[in-house]
Structures are given as structure tokens and as C-alpha cells.
XYZ file of C-alpha atoms in Angstrom:
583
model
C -54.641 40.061 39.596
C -53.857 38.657 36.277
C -53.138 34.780 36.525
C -52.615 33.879 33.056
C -50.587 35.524 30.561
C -46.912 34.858 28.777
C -44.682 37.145 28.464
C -46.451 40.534 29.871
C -44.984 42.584 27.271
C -47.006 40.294 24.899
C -50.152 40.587 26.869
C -52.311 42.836 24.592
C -51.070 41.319 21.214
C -51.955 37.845 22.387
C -55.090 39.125 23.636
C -56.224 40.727 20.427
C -54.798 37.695 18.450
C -57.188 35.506 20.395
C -59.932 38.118 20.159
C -60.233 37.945 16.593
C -59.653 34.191 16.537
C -63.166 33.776 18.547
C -65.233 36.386 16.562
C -64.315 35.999 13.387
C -67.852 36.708 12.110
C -67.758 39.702 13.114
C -63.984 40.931 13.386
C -60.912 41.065 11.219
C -57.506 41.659 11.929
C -56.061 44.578 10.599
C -52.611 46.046 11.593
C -53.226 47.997 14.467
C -56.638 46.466 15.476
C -59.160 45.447 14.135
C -62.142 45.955 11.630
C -65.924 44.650 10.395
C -65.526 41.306 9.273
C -69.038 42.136 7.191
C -69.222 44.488 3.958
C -69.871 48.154 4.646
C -71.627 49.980 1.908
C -69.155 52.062 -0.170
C -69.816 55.870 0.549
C -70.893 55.432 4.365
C -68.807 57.102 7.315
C -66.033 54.826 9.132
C -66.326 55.359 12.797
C -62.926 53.929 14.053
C -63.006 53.901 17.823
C -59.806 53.134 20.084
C -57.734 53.342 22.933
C -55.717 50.742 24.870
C -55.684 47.244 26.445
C -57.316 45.978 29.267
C -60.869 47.366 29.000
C -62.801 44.654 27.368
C -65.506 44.857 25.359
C -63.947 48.579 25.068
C -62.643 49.076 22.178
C -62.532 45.738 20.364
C -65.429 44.128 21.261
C -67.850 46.919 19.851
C -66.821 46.624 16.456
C -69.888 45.481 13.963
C -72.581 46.675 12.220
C -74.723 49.274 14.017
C -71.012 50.370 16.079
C -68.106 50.732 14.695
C -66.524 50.014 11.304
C -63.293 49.273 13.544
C -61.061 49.781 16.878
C -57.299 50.806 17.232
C -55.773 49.005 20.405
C -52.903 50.186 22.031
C -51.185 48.033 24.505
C -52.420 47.967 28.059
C -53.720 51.005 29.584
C -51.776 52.843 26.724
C -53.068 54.609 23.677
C -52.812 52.997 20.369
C -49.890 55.165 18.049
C -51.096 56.951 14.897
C -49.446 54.417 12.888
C -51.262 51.963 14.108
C -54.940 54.286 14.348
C -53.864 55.348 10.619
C -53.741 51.648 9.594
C -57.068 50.858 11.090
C -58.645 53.581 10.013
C -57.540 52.933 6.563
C -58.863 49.839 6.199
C -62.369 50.667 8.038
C -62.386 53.827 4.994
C -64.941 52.902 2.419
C -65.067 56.535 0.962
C -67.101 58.367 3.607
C -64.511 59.789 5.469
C -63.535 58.790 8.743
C -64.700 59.997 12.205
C -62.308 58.932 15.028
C -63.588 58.395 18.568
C -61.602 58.027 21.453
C -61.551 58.740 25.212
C -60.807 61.931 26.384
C -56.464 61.160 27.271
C -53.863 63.069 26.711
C -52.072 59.985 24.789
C -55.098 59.000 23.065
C -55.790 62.647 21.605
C -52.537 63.288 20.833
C -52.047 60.311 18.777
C -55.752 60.041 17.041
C -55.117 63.740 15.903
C -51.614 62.973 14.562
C -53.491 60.079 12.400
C -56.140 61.965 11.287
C -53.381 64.529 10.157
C -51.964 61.570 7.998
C -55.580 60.411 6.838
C -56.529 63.905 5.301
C -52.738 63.510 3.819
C -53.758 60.811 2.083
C -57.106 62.654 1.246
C -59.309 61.188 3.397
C -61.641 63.542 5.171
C -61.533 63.093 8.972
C -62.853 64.042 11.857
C -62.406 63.367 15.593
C -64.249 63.394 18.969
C -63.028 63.124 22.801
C -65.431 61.439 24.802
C -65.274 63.643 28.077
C -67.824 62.167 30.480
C -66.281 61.564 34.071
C -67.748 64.480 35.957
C -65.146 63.419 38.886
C -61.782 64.609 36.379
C -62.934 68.096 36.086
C -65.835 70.903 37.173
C -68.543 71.792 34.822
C -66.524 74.829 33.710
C -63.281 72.798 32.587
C -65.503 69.927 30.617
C -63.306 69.676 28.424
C -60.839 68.675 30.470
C -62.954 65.349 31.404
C -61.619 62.137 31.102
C -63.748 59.413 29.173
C -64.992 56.440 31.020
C -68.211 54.105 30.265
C -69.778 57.406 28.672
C -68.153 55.995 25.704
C -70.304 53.504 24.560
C -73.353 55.621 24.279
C -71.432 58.429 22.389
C -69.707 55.854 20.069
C -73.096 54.176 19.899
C -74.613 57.234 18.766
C -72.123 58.165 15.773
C -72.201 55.041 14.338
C -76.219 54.733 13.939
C -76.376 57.926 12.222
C -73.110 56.743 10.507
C -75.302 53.439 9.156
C -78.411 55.416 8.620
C -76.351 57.345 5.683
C -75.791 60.630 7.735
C -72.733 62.735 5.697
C -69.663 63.085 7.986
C -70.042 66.479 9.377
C -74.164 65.426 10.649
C -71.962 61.771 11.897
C -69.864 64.446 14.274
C -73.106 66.655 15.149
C -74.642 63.648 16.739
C -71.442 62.409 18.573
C -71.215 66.446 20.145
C -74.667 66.045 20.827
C -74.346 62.849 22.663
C -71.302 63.566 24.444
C -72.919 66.936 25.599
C -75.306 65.040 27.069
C -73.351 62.267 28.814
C -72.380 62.091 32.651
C -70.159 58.968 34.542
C -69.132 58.621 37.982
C -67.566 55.963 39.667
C -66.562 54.219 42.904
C -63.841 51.346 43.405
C -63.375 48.769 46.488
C -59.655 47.852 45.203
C -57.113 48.813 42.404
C -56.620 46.621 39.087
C -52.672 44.762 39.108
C -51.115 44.761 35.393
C -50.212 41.769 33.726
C -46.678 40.841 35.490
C -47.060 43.149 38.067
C -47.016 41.531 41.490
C -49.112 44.475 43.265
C -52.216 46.597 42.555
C -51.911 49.956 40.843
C -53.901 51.120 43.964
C -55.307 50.277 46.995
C -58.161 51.018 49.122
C -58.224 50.394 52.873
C -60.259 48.168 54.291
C -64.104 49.064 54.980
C -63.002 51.981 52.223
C -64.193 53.058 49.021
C -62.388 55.640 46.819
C -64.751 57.767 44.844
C -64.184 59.070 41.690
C -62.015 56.668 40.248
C -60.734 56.731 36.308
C -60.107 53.415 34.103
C -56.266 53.361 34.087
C -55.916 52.268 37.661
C -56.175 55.966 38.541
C -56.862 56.246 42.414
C -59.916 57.403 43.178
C -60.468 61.961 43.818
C -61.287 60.843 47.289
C -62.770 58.248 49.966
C -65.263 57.177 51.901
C -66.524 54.453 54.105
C -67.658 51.244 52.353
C -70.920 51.429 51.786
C -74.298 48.686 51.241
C -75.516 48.364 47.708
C -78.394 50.908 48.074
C -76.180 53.460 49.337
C -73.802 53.324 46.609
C -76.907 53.460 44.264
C -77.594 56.463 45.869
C -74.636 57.877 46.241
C -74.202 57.210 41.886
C -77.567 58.756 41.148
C -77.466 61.989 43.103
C -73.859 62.978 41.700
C -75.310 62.773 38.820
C -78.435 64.054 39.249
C -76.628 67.436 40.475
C -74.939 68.232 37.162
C -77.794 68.288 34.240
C -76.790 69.252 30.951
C -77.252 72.498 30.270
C -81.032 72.316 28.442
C -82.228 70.137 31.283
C -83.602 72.196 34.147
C -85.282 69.517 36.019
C -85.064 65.480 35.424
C -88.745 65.249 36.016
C -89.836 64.080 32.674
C -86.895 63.788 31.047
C -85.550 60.296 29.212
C -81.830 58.713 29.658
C -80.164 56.144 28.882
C -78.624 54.463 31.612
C -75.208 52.343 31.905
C -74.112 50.353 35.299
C -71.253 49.296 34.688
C -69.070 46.703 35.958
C -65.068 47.117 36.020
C -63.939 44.056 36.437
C -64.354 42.416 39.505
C -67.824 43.078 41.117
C -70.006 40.449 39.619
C -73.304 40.633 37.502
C -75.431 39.624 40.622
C -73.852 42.630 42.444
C -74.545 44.892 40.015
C -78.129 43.868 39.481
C -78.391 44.902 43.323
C -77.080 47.874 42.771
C -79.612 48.795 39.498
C -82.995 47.920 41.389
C -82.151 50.800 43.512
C -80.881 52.701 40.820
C -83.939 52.347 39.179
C -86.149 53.241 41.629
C -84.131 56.368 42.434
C -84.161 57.771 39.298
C -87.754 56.563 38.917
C -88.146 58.851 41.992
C -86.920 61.501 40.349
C -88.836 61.228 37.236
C -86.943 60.123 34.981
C -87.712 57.642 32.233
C -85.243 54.743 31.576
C -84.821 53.648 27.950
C -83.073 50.700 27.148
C -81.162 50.134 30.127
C -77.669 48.215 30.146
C -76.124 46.181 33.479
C -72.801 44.992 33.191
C -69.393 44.806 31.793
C -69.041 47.431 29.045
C -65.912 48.996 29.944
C -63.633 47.738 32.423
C -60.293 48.590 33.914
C -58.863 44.726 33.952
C -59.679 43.762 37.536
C -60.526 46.576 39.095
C -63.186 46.296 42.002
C -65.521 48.808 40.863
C -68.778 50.582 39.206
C -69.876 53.004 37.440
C -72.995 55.046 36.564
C -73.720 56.624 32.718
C -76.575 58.818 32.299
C -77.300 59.890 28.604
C -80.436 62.448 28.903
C -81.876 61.922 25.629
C -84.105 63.755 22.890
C -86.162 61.860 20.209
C -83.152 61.308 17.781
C -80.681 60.110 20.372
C -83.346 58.069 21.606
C -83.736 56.499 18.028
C -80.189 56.059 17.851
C -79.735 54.444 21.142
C -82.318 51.827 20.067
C -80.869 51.043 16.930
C -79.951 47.501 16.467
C -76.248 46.321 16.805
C -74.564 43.233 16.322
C -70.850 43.243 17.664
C -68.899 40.731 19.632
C -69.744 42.279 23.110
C -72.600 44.265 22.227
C -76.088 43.284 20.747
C -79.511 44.911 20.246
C -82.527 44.039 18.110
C -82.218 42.405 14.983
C -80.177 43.097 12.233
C -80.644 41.350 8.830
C -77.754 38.362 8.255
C -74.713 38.903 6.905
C -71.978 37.069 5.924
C -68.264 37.671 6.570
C -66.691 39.593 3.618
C -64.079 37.359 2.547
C -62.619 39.133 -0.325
C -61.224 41.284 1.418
C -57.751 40.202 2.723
C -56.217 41.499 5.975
C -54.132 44.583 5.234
C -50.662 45.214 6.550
C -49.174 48.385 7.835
C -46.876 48.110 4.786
C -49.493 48.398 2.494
C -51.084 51.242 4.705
C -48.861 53.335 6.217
C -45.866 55.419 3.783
C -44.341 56.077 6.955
C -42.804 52.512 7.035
C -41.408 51.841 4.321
C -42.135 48.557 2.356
C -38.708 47.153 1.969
C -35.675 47.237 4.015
C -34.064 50.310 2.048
C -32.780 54.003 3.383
C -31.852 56.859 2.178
C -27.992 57.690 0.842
C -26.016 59.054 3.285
C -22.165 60.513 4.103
C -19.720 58.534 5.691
C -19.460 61.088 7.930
C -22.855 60.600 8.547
C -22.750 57.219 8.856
C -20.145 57.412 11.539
C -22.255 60.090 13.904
C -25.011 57.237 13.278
C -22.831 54.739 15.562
C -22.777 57.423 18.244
C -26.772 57.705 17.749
C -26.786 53.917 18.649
C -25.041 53.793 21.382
C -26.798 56.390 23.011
C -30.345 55.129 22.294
C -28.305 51.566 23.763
C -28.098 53.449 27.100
C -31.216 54.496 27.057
C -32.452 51.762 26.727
C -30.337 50.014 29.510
C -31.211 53.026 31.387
C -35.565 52.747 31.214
C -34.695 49.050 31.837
C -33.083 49.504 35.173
C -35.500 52.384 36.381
C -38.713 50.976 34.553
C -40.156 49.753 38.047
C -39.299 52.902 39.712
C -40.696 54.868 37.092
C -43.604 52.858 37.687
C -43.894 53.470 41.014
C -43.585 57.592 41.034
C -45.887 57.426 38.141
C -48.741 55.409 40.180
C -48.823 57.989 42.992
C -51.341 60.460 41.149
C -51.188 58.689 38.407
C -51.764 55.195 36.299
C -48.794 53.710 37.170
C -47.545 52.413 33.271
C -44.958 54.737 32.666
C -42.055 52.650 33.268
C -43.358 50.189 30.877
C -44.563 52.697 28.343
C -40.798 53.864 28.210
C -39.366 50.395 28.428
C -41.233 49.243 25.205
C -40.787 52.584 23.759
C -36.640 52.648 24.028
C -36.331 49.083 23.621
C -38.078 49.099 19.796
C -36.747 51.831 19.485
C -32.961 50.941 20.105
C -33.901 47.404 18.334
C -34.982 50.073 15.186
C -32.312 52.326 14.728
C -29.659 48.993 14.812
C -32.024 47.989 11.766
C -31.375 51.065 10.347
C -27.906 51.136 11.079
C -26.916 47.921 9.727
C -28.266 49.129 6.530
C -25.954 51.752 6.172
C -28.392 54.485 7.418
C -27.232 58.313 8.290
C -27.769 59.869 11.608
C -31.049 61.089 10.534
C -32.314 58.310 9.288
C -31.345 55.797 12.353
C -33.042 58.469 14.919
C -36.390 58.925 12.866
C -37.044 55.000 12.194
C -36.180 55.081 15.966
C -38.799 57.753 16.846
C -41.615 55.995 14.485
C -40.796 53.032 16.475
C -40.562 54.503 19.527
C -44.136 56.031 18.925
C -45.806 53.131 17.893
C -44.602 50.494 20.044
C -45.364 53.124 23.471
C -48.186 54.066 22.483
C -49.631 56.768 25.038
C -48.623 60.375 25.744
C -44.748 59.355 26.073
C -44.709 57.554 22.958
C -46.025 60.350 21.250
C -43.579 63.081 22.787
C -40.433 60.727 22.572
C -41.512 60.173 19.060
C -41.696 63.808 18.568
C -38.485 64.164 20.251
C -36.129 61.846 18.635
C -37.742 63.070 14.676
C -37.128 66.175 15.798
C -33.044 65.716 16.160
C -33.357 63.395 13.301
C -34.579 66.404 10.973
C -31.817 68.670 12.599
C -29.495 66.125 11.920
C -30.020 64.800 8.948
C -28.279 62.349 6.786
C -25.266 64.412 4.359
C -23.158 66.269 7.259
C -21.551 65.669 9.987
C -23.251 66.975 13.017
C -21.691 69.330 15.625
C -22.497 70.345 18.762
C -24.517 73.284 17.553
C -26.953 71.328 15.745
C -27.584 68.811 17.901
C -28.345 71.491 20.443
C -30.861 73.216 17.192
C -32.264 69.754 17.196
C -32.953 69.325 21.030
C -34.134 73.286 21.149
C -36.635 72.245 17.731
C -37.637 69.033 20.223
C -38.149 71.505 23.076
C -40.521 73.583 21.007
C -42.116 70.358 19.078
C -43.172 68.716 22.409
C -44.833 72.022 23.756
C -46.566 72.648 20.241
C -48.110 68.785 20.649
C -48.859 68.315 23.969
C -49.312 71.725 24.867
C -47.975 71.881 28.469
C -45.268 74.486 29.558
C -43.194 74.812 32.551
C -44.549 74.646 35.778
C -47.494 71.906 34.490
C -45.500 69.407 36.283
C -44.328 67.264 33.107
C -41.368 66.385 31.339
C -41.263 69.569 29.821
C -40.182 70.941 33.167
C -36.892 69.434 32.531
C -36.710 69.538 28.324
C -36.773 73.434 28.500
C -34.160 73.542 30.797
C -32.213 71.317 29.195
C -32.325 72.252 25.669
C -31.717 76.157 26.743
C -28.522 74.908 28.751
C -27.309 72.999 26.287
C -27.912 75.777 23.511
C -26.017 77.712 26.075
C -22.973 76.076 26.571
C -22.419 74.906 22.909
C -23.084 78.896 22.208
C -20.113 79.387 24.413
C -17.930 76.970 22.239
C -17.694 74.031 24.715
C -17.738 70.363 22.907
C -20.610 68.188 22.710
C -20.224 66.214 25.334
C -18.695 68.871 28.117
C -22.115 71.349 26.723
C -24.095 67.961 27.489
C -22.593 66.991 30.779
C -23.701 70.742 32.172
C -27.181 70.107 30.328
C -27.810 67.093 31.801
C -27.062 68.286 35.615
C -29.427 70.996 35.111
C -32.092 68.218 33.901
C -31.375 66.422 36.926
C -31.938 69.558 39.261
C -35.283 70.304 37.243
C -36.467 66.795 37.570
C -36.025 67.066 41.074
C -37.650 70.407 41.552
C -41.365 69.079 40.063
C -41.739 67.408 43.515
C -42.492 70.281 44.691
C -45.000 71.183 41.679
C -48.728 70.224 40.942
C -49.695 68.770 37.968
C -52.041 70.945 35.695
C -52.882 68.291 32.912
C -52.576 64.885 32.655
C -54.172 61.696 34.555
C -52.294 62.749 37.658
C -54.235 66.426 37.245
C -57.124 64.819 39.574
C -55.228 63.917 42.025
C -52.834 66.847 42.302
C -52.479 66.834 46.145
C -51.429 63.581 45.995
C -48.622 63.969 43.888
C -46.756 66.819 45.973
C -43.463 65.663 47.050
C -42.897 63.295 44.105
C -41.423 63.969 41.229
C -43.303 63.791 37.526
C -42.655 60.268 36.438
C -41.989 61.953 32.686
C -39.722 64.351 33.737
C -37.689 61.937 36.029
C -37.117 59.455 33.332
C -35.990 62.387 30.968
C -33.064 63.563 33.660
C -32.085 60.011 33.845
C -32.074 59.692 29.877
C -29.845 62.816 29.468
C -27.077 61.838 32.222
C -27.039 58.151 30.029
C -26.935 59.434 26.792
C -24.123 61.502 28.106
C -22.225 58.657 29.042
C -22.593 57.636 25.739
C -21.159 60.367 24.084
C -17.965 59.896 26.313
C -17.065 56.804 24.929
C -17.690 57.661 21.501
C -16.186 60.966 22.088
């Protein structure tokens, strides 16, 4: 568990403050993350790598010459928001272009492609790549649908040599396909990792137990077995892997890889050097050469009990780029010529960055009639609020059954910034609009992860319907919760029956379009609206999920409800309350 920490909603901002206090020859702070401490020549690619908290070195450690020009980090276990990716990747920019590279979650790609959306607004050519190496998420036919896991630092490794040998973007992205094409993880875990503040693991294993097949966001394992000796969970790591080759490898005989053991948190170096000198001679066995081998903690899941294997199957360039030297906080190989920190550079703030938050506490004109539907707006993001609060361990819980198990936090930073935004807003003298789409950028950023994203999406989308001159009706607040309906689906791409909250927006927005189509008031339409939520909500217990982290572990999840979709049907019935008294 974690013994020392503050307040755990602080956790990952201390940690990063403290991170870049101790490396501050290599790293520096940047909104959002962080970024080479060292000059990078003008005209070479950025490779900005992220995701969230709590798997140290991963992302923030990596950062330096020969990896990457700089990391987004999200909070813990969550990914980092656009704003924040967009801010990093900003500052890494040195007129190149930028390729991001991220594990392959739905919160992560979600939010790295909404940045790199805002990059190329700002005219900076980007690119992006999804690490996908955890043969356990997914068969061979659904790669794509792979989760990322330690495959990530031989991927990111990859980009980023060709990055600092000169490479033009498009070749930088070439070589990060090619790596990641030829990357497979798989991993076992003896216990489950416990979040700061939390006073129980995500998971847990029985005793004499392993579970197999285990992802880094306290994800239970695909399956288990018994608890096995150090050579037989070598062997058990090798020949998984050895049975899925990439594509242009018939046999390993012959064939070079680099190879990764890696430690997730709590099985110590000794262990793990147990573990490799059978590793080693199995793959030996089988023929194939190991170049460059690495033992230990490259990407962890906080304390999690656990390993995991990494085979890269080179060629002659990835080989060459996997022996490049690097020099990062976490990372080093061969020799790189000295450098000094680049002090003129100053640390850059989001304000300076990002046009989405704007530089000075200012907002757009608005109607008194506006003004007044922009109380109502308050008080209803108030109960929701109140509402994540009281449900946030709950959520928690349902959402650690197939799942990671952060949702109720997600949501409670998520409403709470975004509540503590929109009173900003409102205090200034904002419009409806305006309150609910500082609320949604807030909402986004402070989340992070796929619910930050989609309640971002959600609340900009009624803030557009909305908007700041006119009084809004019943009508358009339904257009604006039909436009979120469509909005979320567009983004994350799930539809009814995945098992996500969109098994309860649909619903809802089509009742409520319904009843205000039949003339009732806002609140009456929103009462019936929210009851069919509720019944929705419900129903996903008896659904499998078809994306997401709890995908993997679909059996698992039948008869509980989608932790998304639960906390929407409890969102709708407060914000209806809400409505009531302001009615």
C-alpha cells in the first residue's frame, strides 16, 4: 500500500513536483508535465510521451536526450487531458512537428488525439501512436484493440532515436509502427496495487494464486493459476510469447530481440534476476539472440506484486536504435556527449500555451436572461458534485470488478473543478454557455481519463446549445443533451449495448427530446428522463462490455452495472433536483 502521501487528491502533483525537483538536469517543469531540461536542436521531431500517475519511470522518468523531448502526466492511473498534453507538447515543439506516444487506453487516445487536433490548429504538424503490446487484452486478429504495458519503452525508445538521428516526422512514425508491430508483453501478478488513500487493494489474488494476464491500472488479471517457482513463471512468460511471432517471423531460431523483465512494483530486483537466468536460457533454447537486455523497474503499476515479459524481435535498424545511447532520469545507455541544462528557457504556463484558457479572468457579454439560467447551471453542477462525492467509493467499487477501480475518483475530481469552475465563471457575470464550457474544460483536464474526456464533451456540448444571449427552454436544453448524445458516440465511439455510459445517455437524451416534444416543462420532461436513465443504468448488469479496460474481463463484470453509466443515472436524478428548486 501507499504509506506516505498528503492529501491523496494531491498525490500525483506532489509527486511530479518532487520529480522535477531531483532531476533537474535533465527535467523541467512545464504545465502539464514535464520537458528536456537540455537544448534540442531547432528543426528535430518532439516525441512527447504520456499517460498517468503511478507508473514510475513511465512516463516522466524517460524524458532526455536519446527518449523523449517530454511526458504529459495525468493523475494516478488516469490519462493526462489534452490541455495539459497540448501544453507539453508545446513546449517540447522545436519546429519538427510533434509525434505523440501513448499507451494503447481508451482515455489516453481519446485525449492525445483531441491535443494533437489543437496542435495542427496551431499549425504544428502532429502525429500519434498507441502502443498496443499486451497480447493478454486482445487475440492476434483484434491487435489493435491491445492495451500498452512495458512494450512501451522499446517503442518510445525507438521513435525518439530516429527522432535525434534527424529522421523527418512521417520516417519518426514509420519506425514507432515498425517497433510496435514487433512488440509482445505478458504478465503475471501475486497481489493487486492499493491507491493512494485507499485502504484496500484494487485486486486480490488468493493465496498460493497467481492471476495471469494482468494490465497496469490494477486491472485483475484474464485468469489464474497456481503460484508458481521462479523458473516456471520464466517459462510460463517465454512460451506465451514465443506462440505469437510477428507476422515476418516464422521461427525464433535466429532471430534477435530485445528483451524487458519487468518489475511492477513490489517483486524485488533479486527476484527478478531469478526469474531472467531462466529466461535467458529459455529463449537461448529457442534460438534467439538477446541484445541489450533490461531487468527491472521500467513500468510499474504503484505496488503491484508482479512481472512482466517484453519481447521486441528486431531487424538491423531497430537494433541500432535500441542501442542508441540515452541519458534520462530512469533510463541510461552508452555515452552521450555533456550537456548543460538550457536555462534560457523559462518554464511555460498553460496561459501562455493553451487559447483554450484564457489569460485573464474575463468572459464573454451575456443577457441577463442568460445570466439568470447560469445560476440554475450552478446549482446543478453543485449537486453533482455533492452527488459523485457521496457515491465516489461506490463508484469505485463497481468500477474495480472488471475494471481499474478509479472511476469514482476520476468523477469526484472531475465535478468538483468543475463545479469550483463554473462559480468562477459565474461570479464574473458569465452566461449559461459560458459557465458550462469553462466547467467542461475543467472538468476534462482535472479527470483526466476516458470520463474526463466524455463529461468534457458533454457539458461543451449543452454549453454550445445554450449559449450566452437567450434564455434557454426546455427544447434546447434537450438539442443540447441530444448534440451531447451524438458528441460522446462520435469521440469515444461506443454505442448501445457496449456496456458504457452511453447505454444510459441515448436513452436519456431521446426521452427527454421526447417529452419536451410533447410540451411538458423542463423539469417534469427531466424527471421522466432521468427514471428512464435509472432503468438503463440498471439494465447494463446484465450486459458485457465490448471496449474499455473492463473488455478483458467481460465475464467478470456480468451482474454489475457499468461504473460510467451508473454514475450518469445518478447525475441526471441530482441535477433534476436541482432544477426543482430553481424551477
Amino acid at each position: 500500500m501507499t504509506r506516505l502521501f498528503n492529501d491523496p487528491a494531491a498525490f500525483a502533483d506532489e509527486a511530479l513536483e518532487g520529480f522535477t525537483a531531483a532531476h533537474r538536469r535533465w527535467v523541467r517543469p512545464v504545465t502539464g508535465g514535464v520537458v528536456r531540461a537540455t537544448a534540442t536542436p531547432a528543426g528535430q521531431v518532439a516525441v512527447v510521451i504520456g499517460g498517468g500517475s503511478g507508473h514510475y519511470p513511465a512516463f516522466s522518468g524517460l524524458v532526455g536526450r536519446g527518449l523523449a523531448h517530454g511526458a504529459a502526466v495525468g493523475n494516478v492511473f488516469a490519462s493526462p487531458s489534452a490541455r495539459q498534453i497540448h501544453s507539453v507538447a508545446t513546449a517540447a515543439h522545436v519546429g519538427g512537428g510533434v509525434l505523440l506516444m501513448y499507451g494503447n487506453y481508451a482515455g489516453d487516445v481519446l485525449h492525445f488525439g483531441q491535443a494533437a487536433e489543437r496542435l495542427a490548429a496551431d499549425g504544428i504538424e502532429t502525429r500519434t501512436f498507441a502502443v498496443a503490446d499486451d497480447i493478454s487484452s486482445a487475440g492476434p486478429e483484434e491487435s489493435a484493440k491491445r492495451r500498452g504495458i512495458a512494450g512501451d519503452l522499446p517503442v518510445f525508445k525507438a521513435a525518439a532515436a530516429a527522432a535525434e538521428q534527424g529522421l523527418p516526422l512521417e520516417e519518426v512514425l514509420r519506425v514507432a509502427e515498425r517497433a510496435g508491430a514487433r512488440t509482445r508483453s505478458f504478465g503475471i501478478a501475486f497481489s493487486g496495487c492499493t491507491l493512494p488513500g485507499a485502504d484496500h487493494p484494487l485486486f486480490t489474488v488468493p493465496e498460493a494464486r497467481m492471476a495471469v494476464g494482468l494490465g497496469i491500472h490494477g486491472e485483475p488479471g484474464i485468469g489464474e493459476e497456481a503460484l508458481p517457482t521462479a523458473d516456471e513463471a520464466a517459462r510460463l512468460l517465454v512460451e506465451t510469447l514465443l506462440k505469437e511471432l510477428p507476422e515476418d517471423v516464422a521461427d525464433p531460431a535466429g532471430q534477435r530481440a530485445a528483451v524487458i523483465l519487468n518489475g511492477l512494483g513490489s517483486v524485488k530486483y533479486e527476484e527478478l534476476f531469478v526469474v531472467y537466468r531462466r529466461v535467458a536460457a529459455l529463449l537461448g533454447d529457442a534460438g534467439v539472440e538477446i541484445v541489450d537486455p533490461e531487468v527491472g523497474e521500467l513500468v510499474t503499476s504503484f505496488d503491484m506484486a508482479g512481472i512482466s515479459l517484453t519481447l521486441t524481435w528486431l531487424d538491423d535498424r531497430l537494433e541500432e536504435l535500441w542501442r542508441a545511447p540515452a541519458d534520462t532520469p530512469a533510463y541510461r545507455k552508452g555515452a552521450l556527449d555533456g550537456a548543460e541544462p538550457d536555462l534560457d528557457r523559462a518554464p511555460v504556463t498553460a496561459a501562455a500555451q493553451d487559447t483554450a484558457v484564457p489569460a485573464a479572468p474575463v468572459v464573454p457579454a451575456a443577457s441577463d436572461a442568460s445570466r439568470r439560467a447560469a445560476g440554475t447551471v450552478l446549482a446543478a453542477l453543485d449537486a453533482v458534485a455533492r452527488v459523485v462525492d457521496a457515491h465516489a467509493d461506490e463508484l469505485g467499487r463497481i468500477d474495480a470488478v472488471a475494471g481499474d477501480g478509479d472511476h469514482g475518483i476520476g468523477m469526484r475530481r472531475g465535478s468538483t473543478a468543475a463545479h469550483r469552475a463554473a462559480a468562477d465563471a459565474h461570479g464574473l457575470g458569465a452566461g449559461a454557455g459560458t459557465v458550462l464550457t469553462r466547467a467542461a474544460d475543467a472538468w476534462a483536464d482535472k479527470a483526466g481519463g476516458t470520463s474526463g474526456a466524455l463529461w468534457g464533451t458533454i457539458l461543451r456540448s449543452l454549453g454550445t446549445a445554450l449559449g450566452d444571449r437567450e434564455a434557454p427552454d426546455a427544447a434546447r436544453v434537450a438539442e443540447g443533451v441530444t448534440e451531447a448524445s451524438a458528441a460522446v458516440r462520435r469521440l469515444g465511439g461506443a454505442e448501445v449495448g457496449d456496456k458504457t455510459m452511453v447505454d444510459v445517455l441515448v436513452p436519456f437524451a431521446d426521452a427527454l427530446a421526447a417529452a419536451t416534444g410533447e410540451g411538458l416543462p423542463l423539469a417534469d420532461a427531466w424527471d421522466r428522463a432521468a427514471t428512464t436513465a435509472t432503468a438503463a443504468a440498471a439494465g447494463t448488469a446484465d450486459l458485457l462490455p465490448r471496449r474499455g479496460r473492463a473488455r478483458p474481463h467481460a465475464e467478470k463484470s456480468l451482474g454489475t452495472p457499468d461504473a460510467g453509466a451508473h454514475s450518469l443515472a445518478l447525475i441526471t436524478r441530482a441535477v433534476h433536483g436541482a432544477l426543482l428548486d430553481h424551477h
